[in-house]
Every structure is written in C-alpha cells, then in structure tokens.
Amino acid sequence: MPIVSMKVNGKEVSGEVEGRTLLVEFIREGLGLTGTHVGCDTSQCGACVVHVDGKAIKSCTALAVACEGAEVTTIEGLAKNGTLHPMQEAFRENHGLQCGFCTPGMIMAAIDLVNRKGKKLDEATVRHELEGNICRCTGYHNIVKAIQDGASRM
Amino acid sequence: MENFTYHRPHHATDAVKLMKAAKDGKFMSGGMTLLPAIKHGLASPSDIIDLGGLKHAGVAVSGSVVTIKAGTTHAAVADDAGLKKAIPGLSKLAGGIGDPHVRNCGTIGGSIANADPAADYPAAVVGLAATVHTDQRKIAGDKFFTGMFETALKPDEIITAVEFPMPKRSAYVKFPNPASLYAMVGVFVAELADGSVRVAVTGAGPSVFRVPDMEKALEKGFSPDSISGVTVKADDLNSDIHASSAYRAHLVNVLARRAVEQAK
Ligand SMILES: Cc1cc2nc3c(=O)[nH]c(=O)nc-3n(C[C@H](O)[C@H](O)[C@H](O)COP(=O)(O)OP(=O)(O)OC[C@H]3O[C@@H](n4cnc5c(N)ncnc54)[C@H](O)[C@@H]3O)c2cc1C
Ligand code: FES
Ligand code: FES
C-alpha cells in the first residue's frame, strides 16, 4: 500500500493509504482529526472543506495519495495557543451555527474567501461565494453576518 | 468506492504508457467528476493516472489567440488578468462553474473530456471556434463533441491545451440549475475576428449545438432584436424534472438575446 506524507496543521505526518483513500478519510480516520465533517460525500455540501496549499477544496473529493507533499490546514489548525481564530470567534459571537455540522467547512470556506477577496465583504458577495456550502439549520443569515464580522477582524 | 492503483507520471509519454498497460485505466485531472463517478459505481477503473504531475497549467495570451493548458483550474482561468481583457466572456464562464471549491480543483481539460451535456466549457469551445490540442493532434472544436459524454478523443489520448482565437466580442449567459449549478441552458454568443457570428448552446440538448438561424440573423445585425423571433425546436431537447424541453427551447432564445446584449 502506498505511504503518503504531508504537512497537516504544521506537523509532518505520514501514513499508509489505499489508492482510493480520500483525503477526508486520511484526516479523520488516519490522523484522528474529526473536526472535518462528511455531510454528503457527493461533493455538494462543503462540510469537508479544508485548505490544501492555501486553497479551499472539498476533501471528500480528493485522493489522499494525490496530496503527497502538500500543506493541509483543517479546522483544528486555526486556533493558536488556545485562542480561537477571529473567524471562529465571529461565528461564536454572531450565533453563526446551530447544530454545528456545517461549521468547520463554513469557516474554512470563509477564510479562503477573505484570502481571495479581502476583509471588506458585502452581503451579496458572501452569499454568492457560499454556493458550495450547505447549512440545514441556520437559514444562512447569521453565517453571512459572522463571515462579514470575522473578515473585518482578520 | 472500489479500489484502484494510483499513478502520477511526470511526462505525457509515460502517462500514455501507463494507460496502455492498464486493464481499465482512467486519466484524472481535478477529479471533480471522476471521483464522484467512482463513488457512485458509474466508473470502476483498475488504474488512475493522475495528470497533475504533468504540470499542464497556465493561461497564455499572445497575439490573437489565448491558449489555456488542459490542467488549468476554473479558478485560475477566471482570475487570469490577461484573459479578462482578451475574452471577458470566457473568463466569466469559468468563474460561474460550480462553487469556489469545485473551481479550485476542476480543470478545463477534464471538463471538455467529460463532455457533460450540461457543462459550461463546451459552449465556449464551439462558440469561439476553439481548437483542442492533444498529445497526438489538433482537433477542431466543432468536431470535438460527438454526443452525450462522447468526444473525438481516443482512450489513450491526452488533452494538453485548448486554443481560443480572440473574438471581436462575446458573452456567455447561463440559467443554472439551482441545486447542481450546472447549466439548465447556457448560451455562448461570439462575433469572431472575421465578422462571422456563432451561437453555441449547452445544457439544452444531448450535446452542445449551434443555432445557424440565429447566427445568420446576427451577422446581418448584431442586436437582441435580430433574433427575437428565431426559435429552436423543442423536439430534440432534454426534458427532465428540472425543465421541460419546451421550457429549455424558450430559454435558448432568452439567454441568446441576453448574451448578445452583454457581448464585449
Ligand atoms: C458540485 C459540483 C458542481 C459543478 N458544477 C459545474 C458547473 O456548473 N458547470 C460545469 O461545467 N461543470 C461543473 N462541475 C464539473 C466540474 O467542472 C468538473 O471539474 C469538470 O467537469 C471535470 O474536470 P476535472 O478536472 O475535475 O476532471 P476529472 O474529474 O479528473 O476527469 C473527468 C473526465 O475527463 C478525463 N480527463 C481528465 N483530464 C483529461 C485530459 N487532460 N485528457 C483527456 N482526458 C481527461 C478523465 O479521464 C475523466 O473521464 C461541477 C462539479 C461539482 C462536483
Ligand atoms: S462531504 Fe464533501 S462536499 Fe459534502
Ligand atoms: S448549523 Fe446545522 S448544518 Fe449548519
């Protein structure tokens, strides 16, 4: 079986995988980082979004072996020394979650959005850019508010 | 998901060798179509030959053509400053594919090789009279799409780039399926450098098609009014739970007029 090595949340990791092992399986089952969720497994919902080499991708639709040598950031890699990332803090304060299942993917997508489009985001842009992230609970309203707030704090 | 052997060659010649040696191999670019297909059991390749190692990525604008290497992601195409000026319609098309995460992985080569009847790029390939480059030959855009999920590619042939001649003006307008974001109908309209006009429609039929009656009318006068009475027959169009063929036929005309209006 192939061995894959990558950097996850700043730490070098490696492990045995099959050709078909998905990145999300390697992260959750191989590394025990269960913050990244699988909502649909059909590339629609965005609960599995992580950053690979600085770009947001759906980790349920990526092969672990193909990420050899990559730098991966998951939701667990955001807080520093026990302090939440500003985007996490903004979700907490703006009540940007209910059950929380979509939240890790929402936050990873939100940070990617700020990286691409800057800290001043209007509501229409945020809503449009959330096309790849589905939430069954909140109705999105507070997610959008949280992202605008988090962006301005980043 | 069935297992397979994974390969990541660095040269096209090695990729072809691996494909020839495999029992039932599949090339992979972004994996955004192939991996879901394997998960659904629609494909069960023995080998996956990842073309990511070929480093076929980038947009080059030179003289009167834009060349996009096959492995360029939709995000990279949409963000390319040179393309935004050269062919804004194509830039906008790429920026409207799926969602941001899909655009970070999916590629132009993978999209046209897959030839989904509802995919966006086929409309631009035909609408702009593009040429598809492979490791073996050049294929005219008009000859490339041969049917639903069917192309002129041979099983071991690799798309390396797509070459788009710069038009005088063009635009793409799609009516996205709100759930999948694919085109329920998408229309690419272009006035090419020689003054000829193309109207290419995706999403409506089994494969991308042109509307010659609209093209002739627009060559006489490039304005939305020129085609207000030019309709397409609903008979051969797709009909499903999302839209009837009559509705799709109606959309073709509406979107074509919008594209003419927006063309720049
Ligand atoms: C949620 C979601 C929404 C989407 N929305 C849209 C949309 O709105 N519009 C749209 O057009 N598409 C959409 N797509 C599809 C997306 O654009 C895919 O990225 C694209 O169709 C396939 O590109 P890929 O690079 O991922 O190819 P892959 O999945 O890697 O490959 C697809 C096929 O092409 C073959 N192939 C790949 N590269 C080559 C090559 N260089 N030479 C020869 N054969 C090759 C493979 O063998 C495979 O058969 C969506 C996908 C998802 C998951
Ligand atoms: S689990 Fe990956 S997109 Fe839903
Ligand atoms: S908070 Fe429950 S799915 Fe979004």
XYZ file of C-alpha atoms and ligand atoms in Angstrom:
479
model
C 0.000 0.000 0.000
C 1.283 3.495 -0.797
C 2.649 5.669 2.005
C 1.659 9.307 1.881
C 3.408 12.172 3.643
C 2.088 15.670 4.051
C 2.110 18.553 6.492
C -1.161 18.874 8.390
C -1.669 21.938 10.601
C 2.089 22.488 10.557
C 3.032 18.943 11.580
C 4.708 16.412 9.272
C 2.556 13.307 9.112
C 2.634 10.156 7.059
C 0.617 7.005 6.834
C -0.327 4.027 4.741
C -3.284 4.566 2.448
C -5.009 2.781 -0.407
C -5.255 4.358 -3.842
C -8.910 5.093 -3.142
C -8.424 6.590 0.335
C -9.981 10.038 0.316
C -8.198 12.963 1.902
C -11.062 13.321 4.390
C -10.699 9.655 5.412
C -6.976 10.091 5.946
C -7.610 13.213 8.040
C -10.435 11.755 10.135
C -9.527 8.097 10.439
C -5.758 8.167 9.856
C -4.965 11.258 11.904
C -7.980 11.305 14.233
C -8.796 14.903 13.313
C -12.561 14.610 13.303
C -13.352 18.330 13.051
C -13.589 17.977 9.284
C -17.036 16.527 8.551
C -18.593 14.450 5.808
C -22.089 15.731 5.122
C -22.982 14.413 1.692
C -19.975 12.573 0.283
C -21.240 13.704 -3.147
C -19.170 16.891 -3.467
C -22.117 19.189 -2.775
C -22.291 20.330 0.841
C -18.842 21.666 1.738
C -18.780 20.256 5.294
C -15.447 18.652 4.358
C -13.684 21.816 3.156
C -10.011 22.063 4.140
C -7.156 24.120 2.717
C -4.584 22.345 0.567
C -1.589 24.503 -0.323
C -3.621 27.539 0.628
C -6.734 26.730 -1.423
C -10.131 25.578 -0.179
C -11.073 22.172 -1.534
C -13.659 19.510 -0.782
C -11.627 16.810 0.947
C -14.286 14.171 0.190
C -13.392 14.618 -3.471
C -9.610 14.409 -3.287
C -7.360 11.389 -3.039
C -5.008 11.278 -0.071
C -2.147 9.935 -2.261
C -2.531 12.894 -4.604
C -1.770 15.229 -1.665
C 1.776 13.911 -1.264
C 3.978 16.777 -0.035
C 1.035 19.154 0.367
C 0.380 21.567 3.214
C -3.061 20.957 4.643
C -4.950 23.092 7.150
C -8.052 21.772 8.896
C -10.370 23.459 11.377
C -8.142 22.133 14.205
C -5.231 24.162 12.853
C -6.867 27.568 13.219
C -6.802 28.331 16.950
C -3.435 29.486 18.253
C -2.402 28.798 21.870
C -5.969 28.259 22.951
C -7.277 31.440 21.298
C -9.883 30.998 18.609
C -9.177 32.295 15.107
C -11.066 35.596 14.523
C -13.409 33.838 12.096
C -14.207 31.145 14.689
C -14.792 33.834 17.297
C -17.106 35.697 14.898
C -19.199 32.548 14.334
C -19.482 32.121 18.106
C -20.480 35.713 18.760
C -22.891 36.071 15.848
C -24.623 32.787 16.532
C -23.448 31.572 13.120
C -24.259 27.960 13.908
C -26.952 25.770 15.357
C -26.072 22.067 15.214
C -22.549 22.941 14.070
C -22.224 20.217 11.479
C -21.561 22.558 8.570
C -19.467 24.966 10.655
C -15.939 23.630 10.092
C -16.455 23.750 6.332
C -18.149 27.143 6.535
C -15.232 28.592 8.488
C -12.585 27.115 6.180
C -14.527 28.440 3.179
C -14.929 31.836 4.854
C -11.194 32.196 5.497
C -10.479 31.207 1.900
C -12.960 33.861 0.790
C -11.171 36.549 2.823
C -7.833 35.376 1.426
C -9.180 35.828 -2.100
C -11.431 38.867 -1.804
C -10.190 40.817 1.187
C -11.649 41.868 4.527
C -14.451 44.108 3.286
C -17.151 41.785 2.037
C -20.666 42.829 1.142
C -23.589 40.560 1.879
C -24.244 39.661 -1.761
C -20.648 38.548 -2.272
C -20.695 36.371 0.833
C -23.987 34.729 -0.141
C -22.768 34.102 -3.679
C -19.459 32.661 -2.507
C -21.228 30.245 -0.155
C -22.674 28.311 -3.100
C -20.505 25.331 -2.209
C -21.512 25.170 1.472
C -24.883 23.945 2.637
C -26.391 24.528 6.090
C -29.575 22.735 7.101
C -30.196 24.741 10.263
C -29.481 28.425 10.287
C -31.054 29.802 7.146
C -27.606 31.312 6.468
C -28.474 34.731 7.846
C -26.162 34.631 10.853
C -23.488 32.765 8.895
C -23.325 35.683 6.481
C -23.175 38.149 9.376
C -20.462 36.097 11.072
C -18.350 35.970 7.935
C -18.600 39.715 7.370
C -17.687 40.321 11.002
C -14.888 37.731 11.029
C -13.452 39.109 7.801
C -13.180 42.598 9.268
C -11.315 41.193 12.294
C -8.799 39.151 10.298
C -15.651 3.056 -3.528
C -13.777 0.370 -5.482
C -10.007 0.398 -5.102
C -7.560 1.155 -7.913
C -3.851 1.630 -8.445
C -2.757 5.265 -8.442
C -0.048 6.656 -10.713
C 1.367 10.155 -11.035
C 3.590 10.351 -14.126
C 5.613 13.468 -14.986
C 5.514 13.185 -18.765
C 2.656 12.694 -21.197
C 4.517 9.802 -22.864
C 4.714 7.966 -19.516
C 1.033 8.666 -18.887
C 0.141 7.087 -22.221
C 2.361 4.063 -21.493
C 0.658 3.585 -18.135
C -2.747 3.870 -19.806
C -1.833 1.281 -22.435
C -0.571 -1.115 -19.749
C -3.634 -0.706 -17.522
C -6.535 -3.128 -17.746
C -9.105 -0.349 -17.477
C -7.300 2.911 -16.809
C -8.683 6.421 -16.421
C -6.868 9.725 -16.618
C -7.603 12.132 -13.758
C -7.208 15.910 -13.646
C -9.220 17.661 -10.923
C -11.131 14.516 -10.027
C -14.299 16.573 -9.524
C -16.250 14.438 -11.937
C -14.245 11.221 -11.939
C -14.162 10.668 -8.158
C -17.917 11.189 -7.691
C -18.476 8.800 -10.635
C -16.346 6.129 -8.960
C -18.153 6.661 -5.647
C -21.480 6.145 -7.405
C -20.205 2.991 -9.075
C -20.591 4.586 -12.519
C -16.885 4.003 -13.172
C -14.590 1.398 -11.647
C -11.159 1.874 -13.168
C -8.316 -0.538 -12.376
C -5.824 2.319 -12.533
C -5.980 6.081 -12.102
C -3.357 8.029 -13.966
C -3.210 11.470 -12.343
C -2.231 14.097 -14.907
C -1.436 16.634 -12.158
C 2.235 15.697 -12.361
C 2.437 16.852 -15.996
C 2.230 20.478 -14.851
C -0.004 21.360 -17.799
C -1.377 24.574 -16.305
C -1.489 28.229 -17.230
C -3.175 30.798 -19.458
C -1.167 32.482 -22.232
C -2.468 35.434 -24.244
C -0.375 36.066 -27.347
C -1.297 37.979 -30.486
C -4.801 36.967 -31.445
C -5.053 33.697 -29.528
C -5.458 32.599 -25.944
C -4.039 29.199 -25.052
C -5.202 27.540 -21.866
C -3.305 24.450 -20.817
C -5.519 21.469 -20.021
C -4.701 21.282 -16.309
C -5.628 24.919 -15.584
C -8.283 25.088 -12.874
C -11.501 27.012 -13.402
C -10.384 29.405 -10.632
C -7.079 30.119 -12.377
C -8.877 30.751 -15.677
C -11.417 33.049 -14.018
C -8.712 35.016 -12.191
C -6.365 35.474 -15.137
C -5.979 39.215 -15.754
C -4.924 38.787 -19.398
C -7.946 36.651 -20.211
C -10.325 39.107 -18.547
C -9.247 41.667 -21.141
C -8.861 39.315 -24.095
C -12.059 37.258 -23.810
C -14.198 38.508 -20.905
C -16.998 36.096 -21.862
C -14.728 33.094 -21.326
C -13.392 34.488 -18.070
C -16.926 34.941 -16.760
C -17.900 31.437 -17.867
C -15.058 29.894 -15.848
C -15.970 31.983 -12.791
C -19.532 30.665 -12.929
C -18.714 26.965 -12.903
C -19.911 25.201 -9.756
C -18.705 26.743 -6.494
C -15.348 28.124 -5.301
C -14.071 24.746 -4.063
C -15.011 22.989 -7.297
C -13.291 25.769 -9.244
C -10.104 25.261 -7.216
C -9.824 21.648 -8.436
C -11.770 21.175 -11.680
C -9.908 21.821 -14.925
C -10.750 22.823 -18.478
C -9.234 19.599 -19.853
C -11.283 17.433 -17.501
C -14.445 19.357 -18.252
C -14.287 19.054 -22.031
C -13.032 15.441 -21.932
C -16.061 14.594 -19.836
C -18.464 16.351 -22.260
C -21.320 16.558 -19.784
C -24.361 17.826 -21.710
C -24.847 20.489 -19.016
C -21.196 21.575 -18.726
C -20.288 25.182 -19.480
C -16.966 24.973 -21.345
C -18.308 23.115 -24.399
C -20.335 26.235 -25.285
C -17.135 28.308 -25.373
C -15.117 25.697 -27.281
C -17.727 25.617 -30.055
C -18.848 29.249 -29.720
C -15.330 30.619 -30.103
C -14.248 28.111 -32.785
C -11.503 26.852 -30.481
C -9.006 24.090 -31.243
C -8.333 21.251 -28.817
C -4.689 20.190 -28.642
C -3.860 16.653 -27.608
C -0.592 14.769 -27.247
C -1.288 13.362 -30.730
C -3.084 16.022 -32.831
C -5.211 19.126 -33.026
C -8.977 18.719 -33.111
C -11.335 21.472 -34.294
C -13.799 22.445 -31.573
C -16.681 21.732 -33.975
C -15.527 18.114 -34.347
C -14.647 17.523 -30.708
C -18.018 16.893 -29.050
C -19.683 13.899 -30.666
C -22.585 13.198 -28.312
C -23.703 12.930 -24.708
C -20.489 12.308 -22.681
C -18.815 11.459 -26.031
C -15.838 13.137 -27.648
C -13.477 12.546 -30.554
C -10.736 11.524 -28.066
C -9.212 8.055 -28.268
C -8.970 6.190 -24.940
C -5.246 6.854 -24.564
C -5.289 10.414 -25.882
C -4.494 13.309 -23.540
C -5.794 16.838 -23.963
C -2.853 19.180 -23.473
C -4.391 22.596 -24.182
C -7.276 24.497 -25.723
C -6.567 27.343 -28.125
C -9.183 30.113 -28.386
C -8.980 32.705 -31.168
C -9.833 36.132 -29.773
C -13.270 37.278 -30.907
C -14.372 40.862 -31.549
C -16.869 40.430 -28.736
C -18.531 37.595 -26.864
C -20.599 36.701 -23.828
C -21.882 33.616 -22.040
C -25.139 33.562 -20.144
C -26.384 30.524 -18.273
C -29.502 29.637 -16.406
C -28.007 27.467 -13.682
C -29.797 24.564 -12.111
C -30.100 25.995 -8.595
C -29.081 22.726 -6.935
C -26.257 21.414 -9.112
C -25.176 24.785 -10.578
C -24.693 23.121 -13.972
C -26.324 24.797 -16.965
C -30.013 24.077 -17.389
C -29.300 26.053 -20.544
C -26.208 28.105 -21.347
C -25.646 30.175 -24.482
C -22.300 31.455 -25.762
C -22.521 34.163 -28.407
C -19.432 35.441 -30.225
C -18.682 37.743 -33.103
C -15.406 36.317 -34.373
C -12.499 38.284 -35.809
C -13.687 37.659 -39.405
C -17.134 39.068 -38.632
C -18.908 35.709 -38.548
C -21.167 35.058 -35.583
C -21.537 31.898 -33.521
C -24.302 30.916 -31.147
C -23.468 27.755 -29.176
C -25.914 26.187 -26.752
C -25.126 23.826 -23.883
C -27.432 22.171 -21.354
C -30.414 22.101 -23.697
C -29.590 19.077 -25.854
C -27.633 15.827 -25.566
C -24.527 17.740 -26.604
C -23.525 21.322 -27.406
C -25.050 22.633 -30.649
C -25.060 25.767 -32.810
C -28.118 27.735 -33.934
C -27.433 28.678 -37.576
C -30.623 30.748 -37.972
C -29.603 32.992 -35.080
C -26.054 33.220 -36.399
C -27.271 34.417 -39.825
C -29.631 36.937 -38.298
C -26.905 38.320 -36.021
C -24.451 38.606 -38.916
C -26.963 40.935 -40.581
C -27.433 42.951 -37.388
C -25.801 42.217 -34.048
C -28.625 43.158 -31.717
C -31.028 41.243 -29.450
C -33.969 42.291 -31.649
C -32.484 40.497 -34.665
C -33.181 37.152 -33.022
C -36.317 37.836 -31.021
C -38.347 35.756 -33.478
C -35.771 33.000 -34.032
C -36.689 29.943 -32.007
C -35.275 26.436 -31.716
C -37.457 23.337 -31.947
C -38.149 21.676 -28.621
C -38.385 18.181 -30.169
C -34.750 17.161 -29.742
C -34.087 18.960 -26.466
C -33.649 17.494 -22.997
C -36.647 17.123 -20.763
C -36.317 16.204 -17.087
C -37.676 17.062 -13.640
C -35.882 20.395 -13.758
C -37.244 21.693 -17.053
C -39.333 20.510 -19.977
C -37.919 20.636 -23.486
C -40.333 23.454 -24.361
C -39.039 25.500 -21.427
C -35.455 24.832 -22.477
C -36.260 25.916 -26.042
C -37.713 29.138 -24.640
C -34.612 29.708 -22.508
C -32.329 29.341 -25.533
C -33.893 32.416 -27.107
C -33.995 34.447 -23.891
C -30.395 33.686 -22.969
C -29.130 34.240 -26.530
C -30.667 37.717 -26.522
C -29.113 38.478 -23.141
C -25.729 37.259 -24.379
C -25.927 39.500 -27.450
C -26.768 42.431 -25.201
C -23.842 41.689 -22.866
C -21.266 40.847 -25.541
C -17.995 42.769 -25.207
C -20.640 20.345 -7.011
C -20.175 20.431 -8.425
C -20.687 21.412 -9.248
C -20.283 21.507 -10.576
N -20.821 22.499 -11.349
C -20.444 22.596 -12.649
C -20.965 23.629 -13.487
O -21.742 24.483 -13.055
N -20.580 23.658 -14.778
C -19.689 22.774 -15.290
O -19.356 22.859 -16.456
N -19.153 21.802 -14.513
C -19.498 21.699 -13.223
N -18.953 20.722 -12.438
C -17.965 19.812 -13.039
C -16.570 20.396 -12.875
O -16.409 21.495 -13.729
C -15.514 19.356 -13.168
O -14.363 19.910 -12.644
C -15.224 19.026 -14.597
O -16.343 18.632 -15.305
C -14.223 17.894 -14.693
O -12.954 18.403 -14.551
P -11.862 17.675 -13.680
O -10.576 18.359 -13.974
O -12.292 17.593 -12.301
O -11.804 16.231 -14.396
P -11.751 14.767 -13.801
O -12.899 14.507 -12.908
O -10.401 14.498 -13.273
O -11.937 13.950 -15.170
C -13.158 13.954 -15.872
C -13.016 13.052 -17.111
O -12.106 13.615 -18.046
C -10.998 12.739 -18.302
N -9.820 13.613 -18.381
C -9.400 14.495 -17.421
N -8.349 15.208 -17.878
C -8.090 14.777 -19.134
C -7.138 15.143 -20.125
N -6.234 16.119 -19.918
N -7.137 14.478 -21.318
C -8.061 13.505 -21.550
N -8.995 13.122 -20.664
C -9.014 13.750 -19.462
C -10.987 11.762 -17.160
O -10.466 10.524 -17.552
C -12.471 11.649 -16.804
O -13.103 10.759 -17.646
C -19.328 20.594 -11.108
C -18.805 19.601 -10.276
C -19.211 19.511 -8.963
C -18.627 18.442 -8.115
S -18.878 15.854 2.327
Fe -17.599 16.762 0.879
S -18.906 18.130 -0.135
Fe -20.260 17.146 1.273
S -25.565 24.618 11.762
Fe -26.518 22.724 11.402
S -25.981 22.365 9.327
Fe -25.318 24.370 9.606
